[in-house]
Amino acid sequence: MRHIIIGTGVAALAAVESIRSVERGAEVILLGDDPYGFYSRPGLAYFLSGELTDKALFPKTREDYRRLGFTYRKARVTKILRDDTSVQLEDGSLLTYDRLLLATGAFATPLAVPGSTLQGVVKLDHLNDARNILKLAKRGRTAVVVGGGITALELAEGLLARGMSVHYLLRGNRYWSNVLDEQESRIIEARLQEEGITLHFHSELQEIIGRSGRVNSVRLKNGKTLKCDLLAYAIGIQPRADLAREAGLNVERGILVDEFMQTNDPNICAAGDVAQVYDRISGRSVLDSLWNAAREQGYAAGLNMAGRGTPYVKSMPFNVTRLAGLTTTIIGAVGHGRDDDLVGIARGDSETWRELPNAIVAQSGFDVNRVRILVGEKKLIGAVVMGDQTLSVPLQTIIAKQIDILAMRDKLLAQNAKISDVIVDFWSNLNPVN
């Protein structure tokens, strides 16, 4: 049995690990054109800010790879020949497969404004991007950052850490409004401004203006012009699905797979950022670009390629990130949409905490503490925990396991309830010490 895996990200490596866990004798070939192979993409932000060295981005050793017993070939796949069950490489050679996994990831959505090809227009997809940004940051003094999510924020903070003066453009009236509520957005914005980042609300890029082929300034749709030496953007991602599309596989935004990570070709699976996975809760196929989700998908795909029919069960969204230096955990459904049956309650970072200094278990050492939970009829739907992370694990478990919350629901919804106390008491009863 020969397994070919295209890609070198976490989904690809997880597939190798799962195949090896059940099938020691099979041949596994990993194909990829990234010059650095597998490394931590989430770590790029910390490399950019100077908190991690480039060596720290590589968590696996040669011995780790040797134990997995696979062949790595640095090669770009140009075509999938499904009738021949083979892939064609850039040099024209062919490799046959019994099972094929597409774990080709995604790329940053490109800017579509005049001047976007000038030197000094950057993104943060790969390690080479990060190195290029560091090189340009040494020469530049002022940067403009475009985008409303985590990556754009990481770019802004990374460039600030490298000594640049940073202007951050936000299209709407607040930061990351599709996930954070207004108070959470304002907390992040205040911290960014305290760090020295200049925020521009209701600001969209009209044009990047160059001089001698390099970025010199940007013109906004409101007519304003900002001088700058670097323009960094993070406005979304697009799955690398061209190979699959050209091979006749079913593709919407990503490659469509069933609950076994299988495409419409029984010999081909897909996983990671390129896959549009089946969500049994909603009954829809969705993209899920989180690192942990990619790893879980890759692992399930590998098991299924090895003949161990194992459905991928999309786990509850759980993302621990750092926003303006503030540890923030986002659990479950807290973003788009509105459900009148849900009640959202929040406490923290305000008079409430100061009036209730004992409201949570471990409050000291954090200048911001806030928790927001979405309360359904019988269960918690989602939560955002900022600062003190004491409640993160209990909330993750209560939400993921859909634990019946009737025993604490009325207490949570009581006026001025100490919701952290209520959750801790509820959790303690679920997990008695003795």
CSV table of C-alpha atoms in Angstrom, one decimal:
chain,number,residue,atom,x,y,z
A,1,MET,CA,0.0,0.0,0.0
A,2,ARG,CA,1.4,3.4,-1.0
A,3,HIS,CA,0.0,6.6,0.6
A,4,ILE,CA,0.9,9.9,-1.0
A,5,ILE,CA,0.3,13.1,1.0
A,6,ILE,CA,0.6,16.5,-0.7
A,7,GLY,CA,1.4,19.2,1.8
A,8,THR,CA,3.7,19.8,4.8
A,9,GLY,CA,1.5,21.4,7.3
A,10,VAL,CA,0.0,20.0,10.5
A,11,ALA,CA,-2.8,18.1,8.7
A,12,ALA,CA,-0.2,16.3,6.6
A,13,LEU,CA,2.0,15.4,9.5
A,14,ALA,CA,-0.9,14.2,11.6
A,15,ALA,CA,-2.0,11.9,8.7
A,16,VAL,CA,1.5,10.4,8.7
A,17,GLU,CA,1.3,9.8,12.4
A,18,SER,CA,-2.1,8.1,12.3
A,19,ILE,CA,-1.2,5.9,9.3
A,20,ARG,CA,1.9,4.8,11.1
A,21,SER,CA,-0.1,4.1,14.3
A,22,VAL,CA,-2.0,1.3,12.5
A,23,GLU,CA,0.0,0.4,9.4
A,24,ARG,CA,3.7,0.0,10.0
A,25,GLY,CA,4.5,-1.6,6.7
A,26,ALA,CA,2.8,0.8,4.3
A,27,GLU,CA,4.9,3.2,2.2
A,28,VAL,CA,4.2,6.9,3.0
A,29,ILE,CA,5.5,9.7,0.7
A,30,LEU,CA,5.1,13.3,1.7
A,31,LEU,CA,5.3,15.8,-1.1
A,32,GLY,CA,5.7,19.6,-0.7
A,33,ASP,CA,7.3,22.6,-2.2
A,34,ASP,CA,7.6,24.7,1.0
A,35,PRO,CA,11.4,25.0,1.4
A,36,TYR,CA,11.2,24.5,5.2
A,37,GLY,CA,8.9,21.5,5.4
A,38,PHE,CA,6.8,21.3,8.6
A,39,TYR,CA,7.0,24.1,11.1
A,40,SER,CA,4.6,26.0,13.4
A,41,ARG,CA,2.6,28.5,11.3
A,42,PRO,CA,0.9,29.9,14.5
A,43,GLY,CA,4.4,30.6,15.8
A,44,LEU,CA,5.2,33.0,12.9
A,45,ALA,CA,3.6,35.9,14.8
A,46,TYR,CA,5.9,35.3,17.8
A,47,PHE,CA,8.9,35.0,15.4
A,48,LEU,CA,7.9,38.4,13.9
A,49,SER,CA,7.6,40.0,17.3
A,50,GLY,CA,11.0,38.6,18.4
A,51,GLU,CA,9.6,36.3,21.1
A,52,LEU,CA,10.6,33.1,19.3
A,53,THR,CA,13.7,32.3,17.3
A,54,ASP,CA,13.3,30.7,13.9
A,55,LYS,CA,14.7,27.4,15.4
A,56,ALA,CA,11.8,27.3,17.9
A,57,LEU,CA,9.3,27.1,15.0
A,58,PHE,CA,10.4,23.6,14.2
A,59,PRO,CA,9.0,21.3,16.9
A,60,LYS,CA,10.1,18.0,15.3
A,61,THR,CA,13.6,16.5,15.3
A,62,ARG,CA,15.2,14.4,12.7
A,63,GLU,CA,14.8,11.5,15.1
A,64,ASP,CA,11.0,12.2,15.3
A,65,TYR,CA,10.8,11.9,11.5
A,66,ARG,CA,13.0,8.8,11.4
A,67,ARG,CA,10.7,7.1,13.8
A,68,LEU,CA,7.7,7.9,11.6
A,69,GLY,CA,9.4,6.2,8.7
A,70,PHE,CA,8.2,8.2,5.7
A,71,THR,CA,9.8,9.6,2.6
A,72,TYR,CA,9.9,13.4,2.2
A,73,ARG,CA,10.3,14.7,-1.3
A,74,LYS,CA,10.6,18.4,-1.9
A,75,ALA,CA,8.5,18.6,-5.0
A,76,ARG,CA,5.6,20.5,-6.5
A,77,VAL,CA,2.7,18.4,-7.8
A,78,THR,CA,1.3,19.8,-11.0
A,79,LYS,CA,-1.5,17.4,-11.8
A,80,ILE,CA,-3.6,14.5,-10.3
A,81,LEU,CA,-4.3,11.8,-12.8
A,82,ARG,CA,-7.2,10.0,-11.2
A,83,ASP,CA,-7.7,7.4,-13.9
A,84,ASP,CA,-4.1,6.3,-13.5
A,85,THR,CA,-4.1,6.8,-9.7
A,86,SER,CA,-1.0,8.9,-10.0
A,87,VAL,CA,0.3,12.4,-9.5
A,88,GLN,CA,2.6,14.3,-11.9
A,89,LEU,CA,5.5,16.3,-10.5
A,90,GLU,CA,6.9,19.5,-11.8
A,91,ASP,CA,9.7,17.6,-13.5
A,92,GLY,CA,7.2,15.6,-15.4
A,93,SER,CA,7.7,12.4,-13.4
A,94,LEU,CA,4.8,10.3,-12.2
A,95,LEU,CA,4.1,8.7,-8.8
A,96,THR,CA,1.4,6.2,-8.4
A,97,TYR,CA,-0.7,6.0,-5.2
A,98,ASP,CA,-3.2,3.7,-3.6
A,99,ARG,CA,-4.5,6.5,-1.4
A,100,LEU,CA,-3.9,10.2,-1.8
A,101,LEU,CA,-4.4,13.0,0.7
A,102,LEU,CA,-4.6,16.6,-0.3
A,103,ALA,CA,-3.4,18.8,2.6
A,104,THR,CA,-2.4,21.7,0.6
A,105,GLY,CA,-3.6,24.4,3.0
A,106,ALA,CA,-4.6,27.9,2.1
A,107,PHE,CA,-3.1,31.2,1.1
A,108,ALA,CA,-3.6,34.8,2.0
A,109,THR,CA,-6.4,36.4,0.0
A,110,PRO,CA,-4.5,38.9,-2.2
A,111,LEU,CA,-5.1,42.6,-2.2
A,112,ALA,CA,-7.0,43.8,-5.2
A,113,VAL,CA,-6.1,47.5,-5.2
A,114,PRO,CA,-3.7,49.4,-7.5
A,115,GLY,CA,-0.1,49.2,-6.3
A,116,SER,CA,-0.4,45.8,-4.6
A,117,THR,CA,2.6,44.4,-6.4
A,118,LEU,CA,5.0,47.1,-5.1
A,119,GLN,CA,8.0,46.1,-3.0
A,120,GLY,CA,7.0,46.6,0.6
A,121,VAL,CA,3.5,45.1,0.2
A,122,VAL,CA,3.6,42.0,2.5
A,123,LYS,CA,1.5,39.2,4.0
A,124,LEU,CA,2.2,36.5,6.6
A,125,ASP,CA,1.7,33.1,5.0
A,126,HIS,CA,5.0,31.5,5.4
A,127,LEU,CA,8.4,31.7,7.1
A,128,ASN,CA,9.8,33.4,4.1
A,129,ASP,CA,7.1,36.1,4.4
A,130,ALA,CA,8.1,36.7,8.0
A,131,ARG,CA,11.8,36.9,7.1
A,132,ASN,CA,11.0,39.4,4.3
A,133,ILE,CA,8.9,41.5,6.7
A,134,LEU,CA,11.8,41.6,9.2
A,135,LYS,CA,14.2,42.7,6.4
A,136,LEU,CA,11.9,45.5,5.2
A,137,ALA,CA,11.1,46.6,8.8
A,138,LYS,CA,14.8,47.4,9.3
A,139,ARG,CA,14.7,49.8,6.4
A,140,GLY,CA,11.3,51.3,7.1
A,141,ARG,CA,9.9,53.7,9.6
A,142,THR,CA,6.2,53.6,9.1
A,143,ALA,CA,3.8,50.7,8.4
A,144,VAL,CA,0.2,50.5,7.5
A,145,VAL,CA,-1.7,47.3,8.4
A,146,VAL,CA,-5.0,46.3,6.8
A,147,GLY,CA,-7.4,43.6,8.0
A,148,GLY,CA,-9.8,43.0,10.9
A,149,GLY,CA,-8.8,39.6,12.4
A,150,ILE,CA,-6.1,38.0,14.5
A,151,THR,CA,-3.4,37.8,11.8
A,152,ALA,CA,-3.7,41.5,11.0
A,153,LEU,CA,-3.4,42.3,14.7
A,154,GLU,CA,-0.3,40.1,14.9
A,155,LEU,CA,1.2,42.0,12.0
A,156,ALA,CA,0.5,45.3,13.6
A,157,GLU,CA,2.1,44.3,17.0
A,158,GLY,CA,5.0,42.5,15.3
A,159,LEU,CA,5.9,45.6,13.3
A,160,LEU,CA,5.5,47.8,16.4
A,161,ALA,CA,7.9,45.4,18.2
A,162,ARG,CA,10.4,45.9,15.4
A,163,GLY,CA,10.4,49.6,16.0
A,164,MET,CA,8.0,50.8,13.3
A,165,SER,CA,5.4,53.4,13.6
A,166,VAL,CA,2.1,51.5,12.9
A,167,HIS,CA,-1.2,52.7,11.5
A,168,TYR,CA,-3.9,50.1,11.6
A,169,LEU,CA,-6.9,50.4,9.2
A,170,LEU,CA,-10.2,49.0,10.3
A,171,ARG,CA,-13.1,49.0,7.8
A,172,GLY,CA,-15.8,49.2,10.4
A,173,ASN,CA,-16.2,51.1,13.7
A,174,ARG,CA,-14.5,48.5,15.9
A,175,TYR,CA,-12.0,45.6,16.0
A,176,TRP,CA,-13.1,42.1,15.0
A,177,SER,CA,-16.8,42.8,15.3
A,178,ASN,CA,-17.9,39.4,14.0
A,179,VAL,CA,-16.5,37.7,17.1
A,180,LEU,CA,-16.1,40.2,19.9
A,181,ASP,CA,-18.8,42.3,21.5
A,182,GLU,CA,-18.3,46.0,21.6
A,183,GLN,CA,-16.8,46.1,25.1
A,184,GLU,CA,-14.3,43.4,24.2
A,185,SER,CA,-13.4,45.3,21.0
A,186,ARG,CA,-12.9,48.5,23.0
A,187,ILE,CA,-10.6,46.7,25.5
A,188,ILE,CA,-8.4,45.5,22.6
A,189,GLU,CA,-8.4,48.9,20.9
A,190,ALA,CA,-7.5,50.7,24.1
A,191,ARG,CA,-4.5,48.4,24.6
A,192,LEU,CA,-3.3,48.8,21.1
A,193,GLN,CA,-3.5,52.6,21.4
A,194,GLU,CA,-1.6,52.4,24.7
A,195,GLU,CA,1.1,50.4,22.9
A,196,GLY,CA,1.4,53.2,20.4
A,197,ILE,CA,-0.6,51.8,17.4
A,198,THR,CA,-2.7,54.5,15.6
A,199,LEU,CA,-6.2,53.1,14.7
A,200,HIS,CA,-8.1,54.4,11.8
A,201,PHE,CA,-11.8,53.4,11.8
A,202,HIS,CA,-14.1,53.4,8.8
A,203,SER,CA,-10.9,53.3,6.7
A,204,GLU,CA,-10.5,51.3,3.5
A,205,LEU,CA,-7.6,51.2,1.1
A,206,GLN,CA,-8.1,52.9,-2.2
A,207,GLU,CA,-4.6,52.7,-3.7
A,208,ILE,CA,-1.0,52.0,-2.7
A,209,ILE,CA,1.3,54.6,-4.1
A,210,GLY,CA,4.9,53.8,-5.0
A,211,ARG,CA,8.2,55.5,-5.7
A,212,SER,CA,11.0,53.7,-7.5
A,213,GLY,CA,9.0,50.5,-7.3
A,214,ARG,CA,8.6,50.7,-3.5
A,215,VAL,CA,5.7,51.6,-1.2
A,216,ASN,CA,5.7,55.3,-0.5
A,217,SER,CA,2.2,56.0,0.8
A,218,VAL,CA,-1.4,54.8,0.7
A,219,ARG,CA,-4.6,56.6,-0.3
A,220,LEU,CA,-7.8,55.8,1.5
A,221,LYS,CA,-11.3,55.8,0.2
A,222,ASN,CA,-12.1,58.8,2.4
A,223,GLY,CA,-9.5,60.7,0.5
A,224,LYS,CA,-6.9,60.7,3.3
A,225,THR,CA,-3.3,59.9,2.4
A,226,LEU,CA,-0.8,58.2,4.8
A,227,LYS,CA,2.9,58.1,4.2
A,228,CYS,CA,4.4,54.7,4.8
A,229,ASP,CA,7.3,52.4,3.9
A,230,LEU,CA,5.5,49.1,4.3
A,231,LEU,CA,1.9,47.9,3.7
A,232,ALA,CA,0.9,44.6,5.5
A,233,TYR,CA,-2.4,42.9,4.9
A,234,ALA,CA,-4.4,40.0,6.2
A,235,ILE,CA,-7.9,40.1,4.8
A,236,GLY,CA,-8.8,36.4,4.7
A,237,ILE,CA,-7.6,33.1,3.3
A,238,GLN,CA,-8.4,31.0,0.3
A,239,PRO,CA,-8.0,27.2,0.2
A,240,ARG,CA,-5.4,25.9,-2.3
A,241,ALA,CA,-7.9,23.8,-4.2
A,242,ASP,CA,-6.7,24.2,-7.8
A,243,LEU,CA,-5.3,20.7,-8.0
A,244,ALA,CA,-8.5,19.2,-6.8
A,245,ARG,CA,-10.6,21.4,-9.1
A,246,GLU,CA,-8.6,20.6,-12.2
A,247,ALA,CA,-8.8,16.9,-11.3
A,248,GLY,CA,-12.6,17.0,-11.3
A,249,LEU,CA,-13.1,16.7,-7.5
A,250,ASN,CA,-16.1,18.4,-5.9
A,251,VAL,CA,-15.0,21.8,-4.7
A,252,GLU,CA,-17.0,24.7,-3.3
A,253,ARG,CA,-14.9,27.2,-1.3
A,254,GLY,CA,-12.7,24.2,-0.3
A,255,ILE,CA,-12.6,20.5,-1.3
A,256,LEU,CA,-15.8,18.8,-0.2
A,257,VAL,CA,-15.3,15.8,2.0
A,258,ASP,CA,-17.6,13.5,3.8
A,259,GLU,CA,-17.3,12.6,7.5
A,260,PHE,CA,-14.5,10.2,6.7
A,261,MET,CA,-12.5,13.1,5.0
A,262,GLN,CA,-13.1,11.4,1.7
A,263,THR,CA,-13.7,13.3,-1.5
A,264,ASN,CA,-16.0,12.2,-4.3
A,265,ASP,CA,-13.1,10.0,-5.4
A,266,PRO,CA,-12.9,7.0,-2.9
A,267,ASN,CA,-9.1,7.0,-3.3
A,268,ILE,CA,-8.6,10.6,-2.4
A,269,CYS,CA,-9.0,12.4,0.9
A,270,ALA,CA,-8.5,16.0,1.9
A,271,ALA,CA,-7.8,17.7,5.3
A,272,GLY,CA,-6.8,20.9,6.8
A,273,ASP,CA,-7.4,24.4,5.5
A,274,VAL,CA,-8.1,23.2,2.0
A,275,ALA,CA,-11.0,20.9,3.1
A,276,GLN,CA,-14.6,21.8,3.5
A,277,VAL,CA,-15.6,19.4,6.2
A,278,TYR,CA,-19.0,17.9,7.1
A,279,ASP,CA,-20.4,19.3,10.4
A,280,ARG,CA,-22.9,16.8,11.7
A,281,ILE,CA,-24.4,19.4,14.1
A,282,SER,CA,-25.4,21.9,11.4
A,283,GLY,CA,-25.5,19.3,8.6
A,284,ARG,CA,-23.5,21.7,6.4
A,285,SER,CA,-20.0,21.6,5.0
A,286,VAL,CA,-17.7,24.3,6.4
A,287,LEU,CA,-14.2,25.6,6.4
A,288,ASP,CA,-12.3,25.5,9.6
A,289,SER,CA,-8.9,27.1,9.5
A,290,LEU,CA,-7.8,26.5,13.1
A,291,TRP,CA,-4.6,24.7,13.8
A,292,ASN,CA,-6.1,22.0,16.1
A,293,ALA,CA,-8.9,21.3,13.7
A,294,ALA,CA,-6.4,20.7,10.9
A,295,ARG,CA,-4.5,18.3,13.1
A,296,GLU,CA,-7.7,16.4,14.0
A,297,GLN,CA,-8.8,16.3,10.4
A,298,GLY,CA,-5.4,15.0,9.2
A,299,TYR,CA,-5.3,12.3,11.9
A,300,ALA,CA,-8.8,11.1,10.9
A,301,ALA,CA,-7.9,11.2,7.2
A,302,GLY,CA,-4.8,9.0,7.8
A,303,LEU,CA,-6.8,6.4,9.7
A,304,ASN,CA,-9.3,6.2,6.9
A,305,MET,CA,-6.6,6.0,4.3
A,306,ALA,CA,-5.3,3.0,6.3
A,307,GLY,CA,-8.7,1.4,6.2
A,308,ARG,CA,-9.7,2.1,9.7
A,309,GLY,CA,-13.1,3.7,9.1
A,310,THR,CA,-13.1,6.5,11.6
A,311,PRO,CA,-15.5,9.5,11.2
A,312,TYR,CA,-14.1,12.9,11.8
A,313,VAL,CA,-16.3,14.7,14.4
A,314,LYS,CA,-15.9,18.4,14.1
A,315,SER,CA,-15.0,19.5,17.6
A,316,MET,CA,-16.3,22.6,19.2
A,317,PRO,CA,-14.4,25.7,18.2
A,318,PHE,CA,-11.7,26.4,20.9
A,319,ASN,CA,-9.1,29.1,20.2
A,320,VAL,CA,-6.6,30.4,22.7
A,321,THR,CA,-5.0,33.5,21.3
A,322,ARG,CA,-3.3,36.7,22.4
A,323,LEU,CA,-4.9,40.0,21.5
A,324,ALA,CA,-2.9,43.1,22.3
A,325,GLY,CA,-1.0,41.1,24.9
A,326,LEU,CA,-4.2,39.8,26.5
A,327,THR,CA,-4.7,36.1,26.6
A,328,THR,CA,-8.2,35.4,25.2
A,329,THR,CA,-10.0,32.1,24.8
A,330,ILE,CA,-12.9,31.9,22.4
A,331,ILE,CA,-15.1,28.8,23.0
A,332,GLY,CA,-18.0,27.6,20.9
A,333,ALA,CA,-20.4,29.8,19.1
A,334,VAL,CA,-19.9,33.5,19.8
A,335,GLY,CA,-19.7,35.0,16.4
A,336,HIS,CA,-22.2,35.6,13.6
A,337,GLY,CA,-25.8,35.1,13.8
A,338,ARG,CA,-28.5,35.9,16.3
A,339,ASP,CA,-30.7,33.6,18.3
A,340,ASP,CA,-33.4,35.1,20.4
A,341,ASP,CA,-33.4,32.0,22.6
A,342,LEU,CA,-29.9,32.8,23.7
A,343,VAL,CA,-29.0,35.1,26.6
A,344,GLY,CA,-25.6,36.7,26.6
A,345,ILE,CA,-24.1,37.9,29.9
A,346,ALA,CA,-20.8,39.3,30.7
A,347,ARG,CA,-18.8,40.5,33.7
A,348,GLY,CA,-15.4,42.1,34.1
A,349,ASP,CA,-12.9,44.8,33.5
A,350,SER,CA,-15.2,47.3,35.1
A,351,GLU,CA,-17.0,48.3,38.3
A,352,THR,CA,-18.3,44.8,38.6
A,353,TRP,CA,-14.8,43.3,39.1
A,354,ARG,CA,-13.7,46.1,41.4
A,355,GLU,CA,-16.9,45.8,43.5
A,356,LEU,CA,-16.5,42.0,43.6
A,357,PRO,CA,-12.8,41.4,44.2
A,358,ASN,CA,-13.4,37.8,45.2
A,359,ALA,CA,-15.7,36.9,42.3
A,360,ILE,CA,-13.2,34.6,40.6
A,361,VAL,CA,-10.7,32.2,41.9
A,362,ALA,CA,-7.4,33.6,40.7
A,363,GLN,CA,-7.7,37.2,39.9
A,364,SER,CA,-4.4,38.7,40.9
A,365,GLY,CA,-1.8,39.6,38.3
A,366,PHE,CA,-4.2,40.5,35.5
A,367,ASP,CA,-5.0,44.1,34.6
A,368,VAL,CA,-8.0,42.9,32.6
A,369,ASN,CA,-10.5,40.1,33.5
A,370,ARG,CA,-13.6,39.5,31.6
A,371,VAL,CA,-15.9,36.6,30.8
A,372,ARG,CA,-18.8,36.5,28.5
A,373,ILE,CA,-21.1,33.4,28.2
A,374,LEU,CA,-24.0,32.6,25.9
A,375,VAL,CA,-26.7,30.8,27.8
A,376,GLY,CA,-29.2,28.5,26.1
A,377,GLU,CA,-32.2,26.9,27.6
A,378,LYS,CA,-30.3,23.9,28.9
A,379,LYS,CA,-26.7,24.4,28.0
A,380,LEU,CA,-24.0,27.0,27.4
A,381,ILE,CA,-23.5,27.8,23.8
A,382,GLY,CA,-20.2,29.7,23.8
A,383,ALA,CA,-17.9,31.9,25.9
A,384,VAL,CA,-15.1,34.5,25.7
A,385,VAL,CA,-12.6,34.6,28.5
A,386,MET,CA,-10.1,37.5,28.6
A,387,GLY,CA,-7.2,37.8,31.0
A,388,ASP,CA,-7.5,35.4,33.9
A,389,GLN,CA,-8.1,32.0,32.3
A,390,THR,CA,-9.3,30.2,35.5
A,391,LEU,CA,-12.7,29.6,33.9
A,392,SER,CA,-11.5,28.5,30.5
A,393,VAL,CA,-11.2,24.7,31.2
A,394,PRO,CA,-14.6,24.5,33.1
A,395,LEU,CA,-16.3,26.5,30.3
A,396,GLN,CA,-14.7,24.4,27.6
A,397,THR,CA,-15.9,21.2,29.2
A,398,ILE,CA,-19.4,22.4,30.0
A,399,ILE,CA,-19.9,23.7,26.5
A,400,ALA,CA,-18.2,20.8,24.6
A,401,LYS,CA,-20.0,18.1,26.5
A,402,GLN,CA,-23.3,20.0,26.4
A,403,ILE,CA,-23.7,19.5,30.1
A,404,ASP,CA,-27.2,20.3,31.4
A,405,ILE,CA,-27.0,23.7,33.2
A,406,LEU,CA,-30.4,23.8,34.7
A,407,ALA,CA,-28.9,23.6,38.2
A,408,MET,CA,-27.2,27.0,37.7
A,409,ARG,CA,-29.1,28.7,34.9
A,410,ASP,CA,-31.4,30.9,37.1
A,411,LYS,CA,-28.3,31.8,39.3
A,412,LEU,CA,-26.4,32.9,36.1
A,413,LEU,CA,-29.3,35.0,34.9
A,414,ALA,CA,-30.0,36.7,38.2
A,415,GLN,CA,-29.4,40.4,38.2
A,416,ASN,CA,-25.8,41.3,39.0
A,417,ALA,CA,-25.0,37.6,39.4
A,418,LYS,CA,-21.4,36.7,40.2
A,419,ILE,CA,-21.2,34.5,37.2
A,420,SER,CA,-17.7,33.3,37.8
A,421,ASP,CA,-18.7,32.2,41.3
A,422,VAL,CA,-21.7,30.4,39.9
A,423,ILE,CA,-19.7,28.6,37.3
A,424,VAL,CA,-17.0,27.6,39.8
A,425,ASP,CA,-19.6,26.3,42.3
A,426,PHE,CA,-21.3,24.3,39.5
A,427,TRP,CA,-18.0,23.0,38.3
A,428,SER,CA,-17.0,22.0,41.8
A,429,ASN,CA,-20.2,20.0,42.2
A,430,LEU,CA,-19.5,18.2,38.9
A,431,ASN,CA,-16.0,17.4,40.0
A,432,PRO,CA,-16.0,16.9,43.8
A,433,VAL,CA,-12.5,16.7,45.3
A,434,ASN,CA,-13.4,13.5,47.3
